[in-house]
PDB file of C-alpha atoms in Angstrom:
ATOM      1  CA  MET A   3      -8.658  23.228   2.518  1.00 93.00           C
ATOM      2  CA  PRO A   4      -8.987  26.873   4.415  1.00 86.00           C
ATOM      3  CA  GLN A   5      -6.331  26.778   6.109  1.00 89.00           C
ATOM      4  CA  ALA A   6      -3.823  26.443   2.813  1.00 94.00           C
ATOM      5  CA  ILE A   7      -2.053  28.412   0.779  1.00 96.00           C
ATOM      6  CA  LYS A   8      -3.642  28.140  -2.482  1.00 96.00           C
ATOM      7  CA  ALA A   9      -1.390  27.352  -5.698  1.00 97.00           C
ATOM      8  CA  ASP A  10      -3.789  25.524  -8.023  1.00 97.00           C
ATOM      9  CA  LEU A  11      -2.629  24.024 -11.074  1.00 98.00           C
ATOM     10  CA  GLY A  12      -5.731  23.954 -12.870  1.00 96.00           C
ATOM     11  CA  ASP A  13      -5.566  20.872 -15.292  1.00 95.00           C
ATOM     12  CA  HIS A  14      -8.342  19.137 -13.628  1.00 97.00           C
ATOM     13  CA  ALA A  15      -9.895  16.188 -13.835  1.00 97.00           C
ATOM     14  CA  PRO A  16     -12.645  13.906 -12.243  1.00 96.00           C
ATOM     15  CA  CYS A  17     -11.790  10.874  -9.881  1.00 97.00           C
ATOM     16  CA  ASP A  18     -13.631   7.433 -10.493  1.00 95.00           C
ATOM     17  CA  THR A  19     -16.591   8.162  -8.067  1.00 93.00           C
ATOM     18  CA  GLY A  20     -17.783   4.069  -7.897  1.00 94.00           C
ATOM     19  CA  PHE A  21     -14.773   3.859  -5.645  1.00 97.00           C
ATOM     20  CA  PRO A  22     -15.025   4.723  -1.864  1.00 97.00           C
ATOM     21  CA  ALA A  23     -13.096   7.914  -0.701  1.00 97.00           C
ATOM     22  CA  LYS A  24      -9.283   7.320   0.346  1.00 98.00           C
ATOM     23  CA  ALA A  25      -6.403   9.354   1.064  1.00 98.00           C
ATOM     24  CA  ILE A  26      -2.947   8.672   0.442  1.00 98.00           C
ATOM     25  CA  ALA A  27      -0.003   9.524   2.688  1.00 98.00           C
ATOM     26  CA  HIS A  28       3.338  10.384   1.183  1.00 98.00           C
ATOM     27  CA  ILE A  29       6.461  12.311   2.523  1.00 98.00           C
ATOM     28  CA  THR A  30       8.698  14.587   0.189  1.00 98.00           C
ATOM     29  CA  ALA A  31      11.836  12.326   0.573  1.00 97.00           C
ATOM     30  CA  ASP A  32      13.595  14.877  -1.306  1.00 95.00           C
ATOM     31  CA  ARG A  33      17.095  13.958   0.473  1.00 96.00           C
ATOM     32  CA  SER A  34      18.446  10.936   1.339  1.00 96.00           C
ATOM     33  CA  ALA A  35      20.203  11.013   4.495  1.00 98.00           C
ATOM     34  CA  THR A  36      21.266   8.569   7.569  1.00 97.00           C
ATOM     35  CA  ALA A  37      22.116   8.645  11.550  1.00 97.00           C
ATOM     36  CA  THR A  38      25.133   9.319  10.994  1.00 97.00           C
ATOM     37  CA  ALA A  39      24.788  11.857   8.203  1.00 98.00           C
ATOM     38  CA  PRO A  40      21.706  13.870   9.064  1.00 98.00           C
ATOM     39  CA  ALA A  41      20.173  16.317   6.219  1.00 98.00           C
ATOM     40  CA  ASP A  42      18.642  20.026   6.720  1.00 98.00           C
ATOM     41  CA  LEU A  43      15.103  19.958   6.040  1.00 98.00           C
ATOM     42  CA  VAL A  44      14.169  21.417   2.492  1.00 97.00           C
ATOM     43  CA  PRO A  45      12.354  24.952   3.363  1.00 97.00           C
ATOM     44  CA  PHE A  46       8.735  24.430   2.936  1.00 98.00           C
ATOM     45  CA  ALA A  47       8.788  27.410  -0.260  1.00 98.00           C
ATOM     46  CA  ARG A  48      11.023  25.401  -2.308  1.00 98.00           C
ATOM     47  CA  LEU A  49       9.318  22.066  -2.377  1.00 98.00           C
ATOM     48  CA  LYS A  50       6.254  24.628  -2.562  1.00 98.00           C
ATOM     49  CA  GLY A  51       8.166  25.915  -5.751  1.00 98.00           C
ATOM     50  CA  PHE A  52       8.430  22.923  -7.292  1.00 98.00           C
ATOM     51  CA  PHE A  53       4.918  22.016  -6.998  1.00 98.00           C
ATOM     52  CA  THR A  54       4.131  24.811  -9.343  1.00 98.00           C
ATOM     53  CA  GLY A  55       7.405  24.438 -11.264  1.00 98.00           C
ATOM     54  CA  SER A  56       9.281  21.260 -12.734  1.00 98.00           C
ATOM     55  CA  GLY A  57       7.195  19.029 -10.457  1.00 98.00           C
ATOM     56  CA  GLN A  58       4.007  19.727 -11.235  1.00 98.00           C
ATOM     57  CA  GLY A  59       3.789  15.910 -12.964  1.00 97.00           C
ATOM     58  CA  ARG A  60       3.579  14.925  -9.823  1.00 97.00           C
ATOM     59  CA  ALA A  61       2.212  17.320  -7.536  1.00 98.00           C
ATOM     60  CA  PRO A  62      -0.189  16.017  -4.882  1.00 98.00           C
ATOM     61  CA  HIS A  63      -3.168  17.691  -3.362  1.00 98.00           C
ATOM     62  CA  ILE A  64      -1.779  19.293   0.082  1.00 98.00           C
ATOM     63  CA  LEU A  65       1.520  20.094   0.912  1.00 98.00           C
ATOM     64  CA  TRP A  66       2.199  19.288   4.903  1.00 98.00           C
ATOM     65  CA  ASP A  67       4.738  20.975   6.920  1.00 98.00           C
ATOM     66  CA  PRO A  68       4.563  18.757   9.917  1.00 98.00           C
ATOM     67  CA  PHE A  69       7.004  21.538  11.699  1.00 97.00           C
ATOM     68  CA  THR A  70       5.126  24.815  11.374  1.00 96.00           C
ATOM     69  CA  GLY A  71       1.419  23.471  10.959  1.00 96.00           C
ATOM     70  CA  ALA A  72       1.926  24.719   7.246  1.00 97.00           C
ATOM     71  CA  PHE A  73       0.056  23.837   3.929  1.00 97.00           C
ATOM     72  CA  ALA A  74      -0.943  24.812   0.375  1.00 98.00           C
ATOM     73  CA  GLN A  75      -2.907  22.728  -2.425  1.00 98.00           C
ATOM     74  CA  PHE A  76      -2.216  22.659  -5.954  1.00 98.00           C
ATOM     75  CA  PHE A  77      -5.769  20.607  -6.359  1.00 98.00           C
ATOM     76  CA  PRO A  78      -9.382  20.530  -5.524  1.00 96.00           C
ATOM     77  CA  ALA A  79     -10.386  17.607  -3.415  1.00 96.00           C
ATOM     78  CA  THR A  80     -12.747  17.075  -6.106  1.00 96.00           C
ATOM     79  CA  SER A  81      -9.882  16.436  -9.151  1.00 98.00           C
ATOM     80  CA  ARG A  82      -7.738  13.639  -9.518  1.00 98.00           C
ATOM     81  CA  SER A  83      -3.714  15.145  -8.320  1.00 98.00           C
ATOM     82  CA  LYS A  84      -0.509  13.571  -9.371  1.00 98.00           C
ATOM     83  CA  ALA A  85       1.296  11.906  -6.916  1.00 98.00           C
ATOM     84  CA  LEU A  86       0.980   8.522  -7.927  1.00 98.00           C
ATOM     85  CA  PHE A  87       2.218   5.997 -10.999  1.00 97.00           C
ATOM     86  CA  ASP A  88      -0.880   5.467 -12.704  1.00 95.00           C
ATOM     87  CA  ALA A  89      -0.588   2.782 -15.434  1.00 94.00           C
ATOM     88  CA  ALA A  90      -2.244   2.815 -18.686  1.00 92.00           C
ATOM     89  CA  GLY A  91      -5.329   0.249 -18.857  1.00 91.00           C
ATOM     90  CA  GLY A  92      -4.705  -0.226 -14.616  1.00 90.00           C
ATOM     91  CA  THR A  93      -6.899   0.685 -11.458  1.00 91.00           C
ATOM     92  CA  ARG A  94      -6.352   4.918 -12.379  1.00 94.00           C
ATOM     93  CA  THR A  95      -4.872   5.234  -8.854  1.00 97.00           C
ATOM     94  CA  ASN A  96      -4.787   8.760  -8.611  1.00 98.00           C
ATOM     95  CA  ARG A  97      -8.674   8.828  -9.534  1.00 97.00           C
ATOM     96  CA  ALA A  98     -10.040   5.262  -7.832  1.00 97.00           C
ATOM     97  CA  GLY A  99     -12.024   7.195  -5.295  1.00 97.00           C
ATOM     98  CA  GLN A 100     -15.168   9.574  -4.612  1.00 96.00           C
ATOM     99  CA  VAL A 101     -11.683  11.298  -3.701  1.00 97.00           C
ATOM    100  CA  VAL A 102      -8.266  10.436  -3.591  1.00 98.00           C
ATOM    101  CA  ILE A 103      -6.576  13.241  -1.620  1.00 98.00           C
ATOM    102  CA  GLN A 104      -2.934  12.863  -1.521  1.00 98.00           C
ATOM    103  CA  ILE A 105      -0.618  14.721   0.729  1.00 98.00           C
ATOM    104  CA  GLU A 106       2.742  15.291   1.026  1.00 98.00           C
ATOM    105  CA  ALA A 107       4.432  15.445   3.970  1.00 98.00           C
ATOM    106  CA  LEU A 108       7.512  17.623   3.811  1.00 98.00           C
ATOM    107  CA  PHE A 109      10.246  15.331   5.281  1.00 98.00           C
ATOM    108  CA  PHE A 110      12.621  12.283   4.930  1.00 98.00           C
ATOM    109  CA  PRO A 111      14.173  10.142   7.859  1.00 98.00           C
ATOM    110  CA  HIS A 112      16.834  11.954   9.007  1.00 98.00           C
ATOM    111  CA  CYS A 113      16.285  15.266   8.585  1.00 98.00           C
ATOM    112  CA  ARG A 114      17.651  17.947  10.481  1.00 98.00           C
ATOM    113  CA  LEU A 115      15.570  21.072  11.680  1.00 98.00           C
ATOM    114  CA  GLY A 116      17.038  23.793  14.592  1.00 95.00           C
ATOM    115  CA  GLY A 117      19.721  21.250  15.940  1.00 95.00           C
ATOM    116  CA  LYS A 118      17.188  18.291  16.085  1.00 98.00           C
ATOM    117  CA  VAL A 119      17.569  14.898  13.875  1.00 98.00           C
ATOM    118  CA  PHE A 120      13.943  13.860  13.105  1.00 98.00           C
ATOM    119  CA  ALA A 121      14.333   9.858  12.238  1.00 98.00           C
ATOM    120  CA  ARG A 122      10.470   9.160  11.680  1.00 98.00           C
ATOM    121  CA  LEU A 123       7.552  11.457  11.064  1.00 98.00           C
ATOM    122  CA  VAL A 124       5.777  10.300  13.894  1.00 98.00           C
ATOM    123  CA  ASP A 125       9.095  11.858  15.436  1.00 98.00           C
ATOM    124  CA  THR A 126       8.183  15.571  14.192  1.00 98.00           C
ATOM    125  CA  PRO A 127       5.483  17.541  16.105  1.00 97.00           C
ATOM    126  CA  CYS A 128       3.129  16.442  13.475  1.00 97.00           C
ATOM    127  CA  GLU A 129       1.364  20.431  13.647  1.00 96.00           C
ATOM    128  CA  GLY A 130      -1.934  20.766  11.573  1.00 95.00           C
ATOM    129  CA  TRP A 131      -2.526  16.885  11.764  1.00 96.00           C
ATOM    130  CA  ALA A 132      -5.618  17.371  13.436  1.00 92.00           C
ATOM    131  CA  ASP A 133      -7.074  19.913  10.400  1.00 91.00           C
ATOM    132  CA  LEU A 134      -5.521  17.601   7.964  1.00 96.00           C
ATOM    133  CA  GLN A 135      -7.613  14.362   9.195  1.00 94.00           C
ATOM    134  CA  ALA A 136     -10.546  16.499   9.870  1.00 90.00           C
ATOM    135  CA  TRP A 137     -10.660  18.076   6.224  1.00 93.00           C
ATOM    136  CA  ALA A 138     -10.433  14.205   4.428  1.00 95.00           C
ATOM    137  CA  GLY A 139     -13.001  13.508   6.863  1.00 92.00           C
ATOM    138  CA  SER A 140     -15.246  16.082   5.515  1.00 90.00           C
ATOM    139  CA  TRP A 141     -15.111  14.842   1.472  1.00 93.00           C
ATOM    140  CA  GLY A 142     -15.739  11.358   3.023  1.00 94.00           C
ATOM    141  CA  VAL A 143     -12.647   9.716   4.043  1.00 96.00           C
ATOM    142  CA  PRO A 144     -12.803   7.661   7.286  1.00 95.00           C
ATOM    143  CA  ASP A 145     -10.391   6.890   9.487  1.00 96.00           C
ATOM    144  CA  VAL A 146      -9.297   3.909   9.089  1.00 97.00           C
ATOM    145  CA  TRP A 147      -6.010   2.295   7.504  1.00 98.00           C
ATOM    146  CA  PRO A 148      -7.284  -0.349   5.627  1.00 98.00           C
ATOM    147  CA  MET A 149      -3.932  -2.102   5.321  1.00 98.00           C
ATOM    148  CA  GLY A 150      -2.362  -1.383   8.906  1.00 97.00           C
ATOM    149  CA  ARG A 151      -0.753   2.167   9.562  1.00 98.00           C
ATOM    150  CA  PRO A 152       2.546   2.329   8.144  1.00 98.00           C
ATOM    151  CA  THR A 153       5.118   2.056  10.504  1.00 97.00           C
ATOM    152  CA  SER A 154       8.264   1.057   8.877  1.00 97.00           C
ATOM    153  CA  LEU A 155       9.749   1.678   5.233  1.00 98.00           C
ATOM    154  CA  THR A 156       8.130  -1.268   3.346  1.00 98.00           C
ATOM    155  CA  ARG A 157       6.241  -2.418   0.439  1.00 98.00           C
ATOM    156  CA  ASN A 158       2.749  -3.624   1.487  1.00 98.00           C
ATOM    157  CA  THR A 159       0.443  -3.670  -1.817  1.00 98.00           C
ATOM    158  CA  ALA A 160      -3.156  -3.741  -1.087  1.00 98.00           C
ATOM    159  CA  PRO A 161      -4.901  -6.381  -2.468  1.00 97.00           C
ATOM    160  CA  ALA A 162      -6.701  -5.446  -5.933  1.00 95.00           C
ATOM    161  CA  ALA A 163     -10.294  -6.465  -3.731  1.00 96.00           C
ATOM    162  CA  THR A 164      -9.117  -4.059  -0.709  1.00 97.00           C
ATOM    163  CA  TRP A 165      -8.483  -1.281  -3.108  1.00 97.00           C
ATOM    164  CA  ARG A 166     -11.341  -1.300  -5.171  1.00 95.00           C
ATOM    165  CA  SER A 167     -14.040  -1.824  -2.032  1.00 97.00           C
ATOM    166  CA  ARG A 168     -12.579  -0.170   0.841  1.00 98.00           C
ATOM    167  CA  GLY A 169     -12.103   3.970   1.685  1.00 98.00           C
ATOM    168  CA  GLY A 170      -9.537   5.212   4.546  1.00 98.00           C
ATOM    169  CA  TRP A 171      -6.460   6.136   4.151  1.00 98.00           C
ATOM    170  CA  TYR A 172      -3.112   4.132   2.222  1.00 98.00           C
ATOM    171  CA  ALA A 173       0.320   4.772   2.231  1.00 98.00           C
ATOM    172  CA  HIS A 174       1.699   5.075  -0.977  1.00 98.00           C
ATOM    173  CA  ALA A 175       3.490   1.623   0.133  1.00 98.00           C
ATOM    174  CA  HIS A 176      -0.419   0.141   0.117  1.00 98.00           C
ATOM    175  CA  VAL A 177      -0.986   1.568  -3.729  1.00 98.00           C
ATOM    176  CA  PRO A 178      -1.272  -0.726  -6.073  1.00 98.00           C
ATOM    177  CA  GLU A 179       1.173   0.010  -9.655  1.00 97.00           C
ATOM    178  CA  ASN A 180       3.565   1.607  -7.413  1.00 98.00           C
ATOM    179  CA  ASP A 181       7.051   0.976  -5.942  1.00 97.00           C
ATOM    180  CA  HIS A 182       7.817   3.331  -2.803  1.00 98.00           C
ATOM    181  CA  VAL A 183       7.784   2.368   0.354  1.00 98.00           C
ATOM    182  CA  ASP A 184       7.265   5.892   1.927  1.00 98.00           C
ATOM    183  CA  PRO A 185       5.982   7.445   4.197  1.00 98.00           C
ATOM    184  CA  GLY A 186       7.743   4.758   6.623  1.00 98.00           C
ATOM    185  CA  SER A 187       5.112   6.152   9.209  1.00 98.00           C
ATOM    186  CA  TRP A 188       2.366   8.929  10.078  1.00 98.00           C
ATOM    187  CA  PRO A 189       0.738   9.811  12.928  1.00 98.00           C
ATOM    188  CA  ALA A 190      -2.233   8.182  14.673  1.00 97.00           C
ATOM    189  CA  PHE A 191      -5.782   9.426  14.665  1.00 96.00           C
ATOM    190  CA  VAL A 192      -7.442  12.344  16.642  1.00 92.00           C
ATOM    191  CA  SER A 193     -10.423  11.630  18.255  1.00 84.00           C
ATOM    192  CA  ALA A 194     -12.672  14.097  17.070  1.00 65.00           C
ATOM    193  CA  ARG A 195     -14.583  17.113  19.881  1.00 63.00           C
ATOM    194  CA  PRO A 196     -17.972  16.143  20.021  1.00 70.00           C
ATOM    195  CA  ARG A 197     -20.010  17.756  18.557  1.00 76.00           C
ATOM    196  CA  PHE A 198     -22.752  18.017  21.501  1.00 87.00           C
ATOM    197  CA  GLU A 199     -22.412  18.529  25.804  1.00 91.00           C
ATOM    198  CA  PRO A 200     -22.433  14.956  27.119  1.00 91.00           C
ATOM    199  CA  PHE A 201     -25.085  15.032  29.966  1.00 93.00           C
ATOM    200  CA  PRO A 202     -23.753  16.660  32.611  1.00 94.00           C
ATOM    201  CA  GLY A 203     -26.039  14.801  35.270  1.00 94.00           C
ATOM    202  CA  ALA A 204     -29.250  15.884  36.837  1.00 94.00           C
ATOM    203  CA  SER A 205     -26.905  17.512  40.065  1.00 94.00           C
ATOM    204  CA  PHE A 206     -25.923  19.627  37.708  1.00 95.00           C
ATOM    205  CA  PHE A 207     -28.983  21.447  37.696  1.00 97.00           C
ATOM    206  CA  GLN A 208     -29.467  23.592  40.550  1.00 95.00           C
ATOM    207  CA  ALA A 209     -30.696  26.982  40.891  1.00 96.00           C
ATOM    208  CA  GLY A 210     -28.375  29.866  40.457  1.00 96.00           C
ATOM    209  CA  ARG A 211     -25.702  27.720  38.826  1.00 95.00           C
ATOM    210  CA  ARG A 212     -23.813  29.430  36.130  1.00 95.00           C
ATOM    211  CA  SER A 213     -22.822  27.899  33.445  1.00 95.00           C
ATOM    212  CA  PRO A 214     -21.895  28.323  29.201  1.00 94.00           C
ATOM    213  CA  VAL A 215     -23.593  24.882  29.590  1.00 96.00           C
ATOM    214  CA  ILE A 216     -26.888  26.537  30.419  1.00 97.00           C
ATOM    215  CA  ALA A 217     -26.951  29.160  28.081  1.00 96.00           C
ATOM    216  CA  ALA A 218     -26.298  26.834  25.232  1.00 95.00           C
ATOM    217  CA  LEU A 219     -29.031  24.390  26.830  1.00 97.00           C
ATOM    218  CA  HIS A 220     -31.246  27.492  26.852  1.00 97.00           C
ATOM    219  CA  GLY A 221     -30.717  28.269  22.566  1.00 96.00           C
ATOM    220  CA  ARG A 222     -31.989  24.590  22.370  1.00 96.00           C
ATOM    221  CA  LEU A 223     -35.181  24.771  23.940  1.00 97.00           C
ATOM    222  CA  VAL A 224     -35.572  28.267  22.675  1.00 96.00           C
ATOM    223  CA  ALA A 225     -35.082  26.824  19.359  1.00 95.00           C
ATOM    224  CA  GLU A 226     -37.208  24.090  19.609  1.00 96.00           C
ATOM    225  CA  ASP A 227     -40.220  26.288  20.108  1.00 96.00           C
ATOM    226  CA  CYS A 228     -40.470  25.248  24.584  1.00 97.00           C
ATOM    227  CA  ASP A 229     -39.631  28.978  25.124  1.00 97.00           C
ATOM    228  CA  ARG A 230     -40.921  29.475  28.643  1.00 97.00           C
ATOM    229  CA  TYR A 231     -38.757  31.899  29.858  1.00 97.00           C
ATOM    230  CA  THR A 232     -39.229  35.157  31.856  1.00 93.00           C
ATOM    231  CA  ALA A 233     -38.052  38.056  29.673  1.00 91.00           C
ATOM    232  CA  GLY A 234     -34.943  39.476  31.558  1.00 89.00           C
ATOM    233  CA  ALA A 235     -33.486  36.688  32.920  1.00 90.00           C
ATOM    234  CA  PRO A 236     -29.875  35.126  32.477  1.00 95.00           C
ATOM    235  CA  ALA A 237     -29.525  32.785  29.835  1.00 96.00           C
ATOM    236  CA  ASP A 238     -26.570  30.729  31.657  1.00 96.00           C
ATOM    237  CA  VAL A 239     -28.278  31.063  34.955  1.00 97.00           C
ATOM    238  CA  TRP A 240     -30.341  27.752  35.996  1.00 97.00           C
ATOM    239  CA  GLY A 241     -33.270  29.415  37.168  1.00 97.00           C
ATOM    240  CA  ALA A 242     -37.645  28.262  36.986  1.00 97.00           C
ATOM    241  CA  GLY A 243     -37.538  29.523  33.518  1.00 97.00           C
ATOM    242  CA  ASP A 244     -35.402  26.872  32.601  1.00 98.00           C
ATOM    243  CA  VAL A 245     -37.088  24.422  34.800  1.00 98.00           C
ATOM    244  CA  ARG A 246     -40.322  25.052  33.157  1.00 97.00           C
ATOM    245  CA  SER A 247     -38.336  25.222  29.062  1.00 98.00           C
ATOM    246  CA  TYR A 248     -37.518  21.600  30.351  1.00 98.00           C
ATOM    247  CA  ALA A 249     -40.624  20.395  31.518  1.00 98.00           C
ATOM    248  CA  ALA A 250     -42.416  21.495  27.879  1.00 97.00           C
ATOM    249  CA  TRP A 251     -39.136  19.426  26.255  1.00 97.00           C
ATOM    250  CA  GLN A 252     -39.801  16.370  27.814  1.00 97.00           C
ATOM    251  CA  GLN A 253     -43.332  17.004  27.553  1.00 97.00           C
ATOM    252  CA  LYS A 254     -42.953  17.274  23.515  1.00 96.00           C
ATOM    253  CA  LEU A 255     -41.017  13.916  23.401  1.00 96.00           C
ATOM    254  CA  GLY A 256     -43.745  12.798  25.071  1.00 95.00           C
ATOM    255  CA  PHE A 257     -42.958  12.083  28.670  1.00 95.00           C
ATOM    256  CA  GLU A 258     -45.503  12.298  31.134  1.00 95.00           C
ATOM    257  CA  GLY A 259     -45.695  13.446  34.731  1.00 95.00           C
ATOM    258  CA  ASP A 260     -42.254  12.713  36.881  1.00 94.00           C
ATOM    259  CA  ALA A 261     -41.038  12.127  33.670  1.00 95.00           C
ATOM    260  CA  ALA A 262     -41.537  15.660  32.750  1.00 96.00           C
ATOM    261  CA  ASP A 263     -40.544  17.010  35.586  1.00 97.00           C
ATOM    262  CA  GLY A 264     -38.281  19.682  34.011  1.00 97.00           C
ATOM    263  CA  VAL A 265     -34.911  18.546  35.440  1.00 97.00           C
ATOM    264  CA  PRO A 266     -32.893  16.627  32.500  1.00 97.00           C
ATOM    265  CA  GLY A 267     -32.280  13.338  32.292  1.00 96.00           C
ATOM    266  CA  GLN A 268     -29.882  11.173  29.602  1.00 94.00           C
ATOM    267  CA  VAL A 269     -32.458  10.487  27.094  1.00 93.00           C
ATOM    268  CA  SER A 270     -34.196  13.798  26.538  1.00 96.00           C
ATOM    269  CA  TRP A 271     -30.674  15.558  27.400  1.00 96.00           C
ATOM    270  CA  ASP A 272     -29.943  13.925  24.263  1.00 92.00           C
ATOM    271  CA  ARG A 273     -32.362  14.344  22.092  1.00 93.00           C
ATOM    272  CA  LEU A 274     -32.195  17.447  22.971  1.00 95.00           C
ATOM    273  CA  GLU A 275     -28.482  18.079  20.866  1.00 93.00           C
ATOM    274  CA  VAL A 276     -27.403  20.835  23.180  1.00 93.00           C
ATOM    275  CA  PRO A 277     -24.046  22.134  21.004  1.00 90.00           C
ATOM    276  CA  ARG A 278     -20.158  21.855  22.669  1.00 84.00           C
ATOM    277  CA  ALA A 279     -20.311  25.538  25.155  1.00 79.00           C
TER     278      ALA A 279
END
């Protein structure tokens, strides 16, 4: 994970790639506290030290601090980690996926930080969650909870058929062979920022309009060998060169006559895939 402090433990081992990609949500649960007797949050550095020391046999891939967005990584995504109980001869819980990315959120119920008490993980700022979700997604983990997003500290073991056949995010409380009830809650998925500019409408393309969207369009037309621009024309201002170049793109797509007039339309715009400006 690019954002993570690297603390590789070695001892890598492959996953069972015949199963779909998974991510497993844990909380560190390193202290017991209640609403009437909260306890101070354990420092991130101390938990990192635990997983690189006496806790190596229980280390996840990622330790995540939802208060600051800090991460520490102990195994590469392609290796199994060790945060799940794995019964001999069973489903090999730590390996049962193309990846089985395990995340320990630095949290326990009723932890206290800066004088404020947090009953649930979702009550924290959840800093860094978007990065964590995106990283898991880059390894093929879909943004779904086959057993539902956790909302309480209760056990809800996934049926064997679900565990074998469905990728996505699982709570520790969902994993076969385990008896834990964590994480109790987990943040909702963040909508991914679109890769491409949405069509701004034909009326957007008025002579003299200046916009980074027009500059991004200019770059794509050049890349598609539809460059009909005049040397020295500003790339971010809509002008006659843009009309000529866009008409060349429309013609490349097979449009003719009035349908290739150089004014962007929804279909030709979507096909051009103008990157987000």
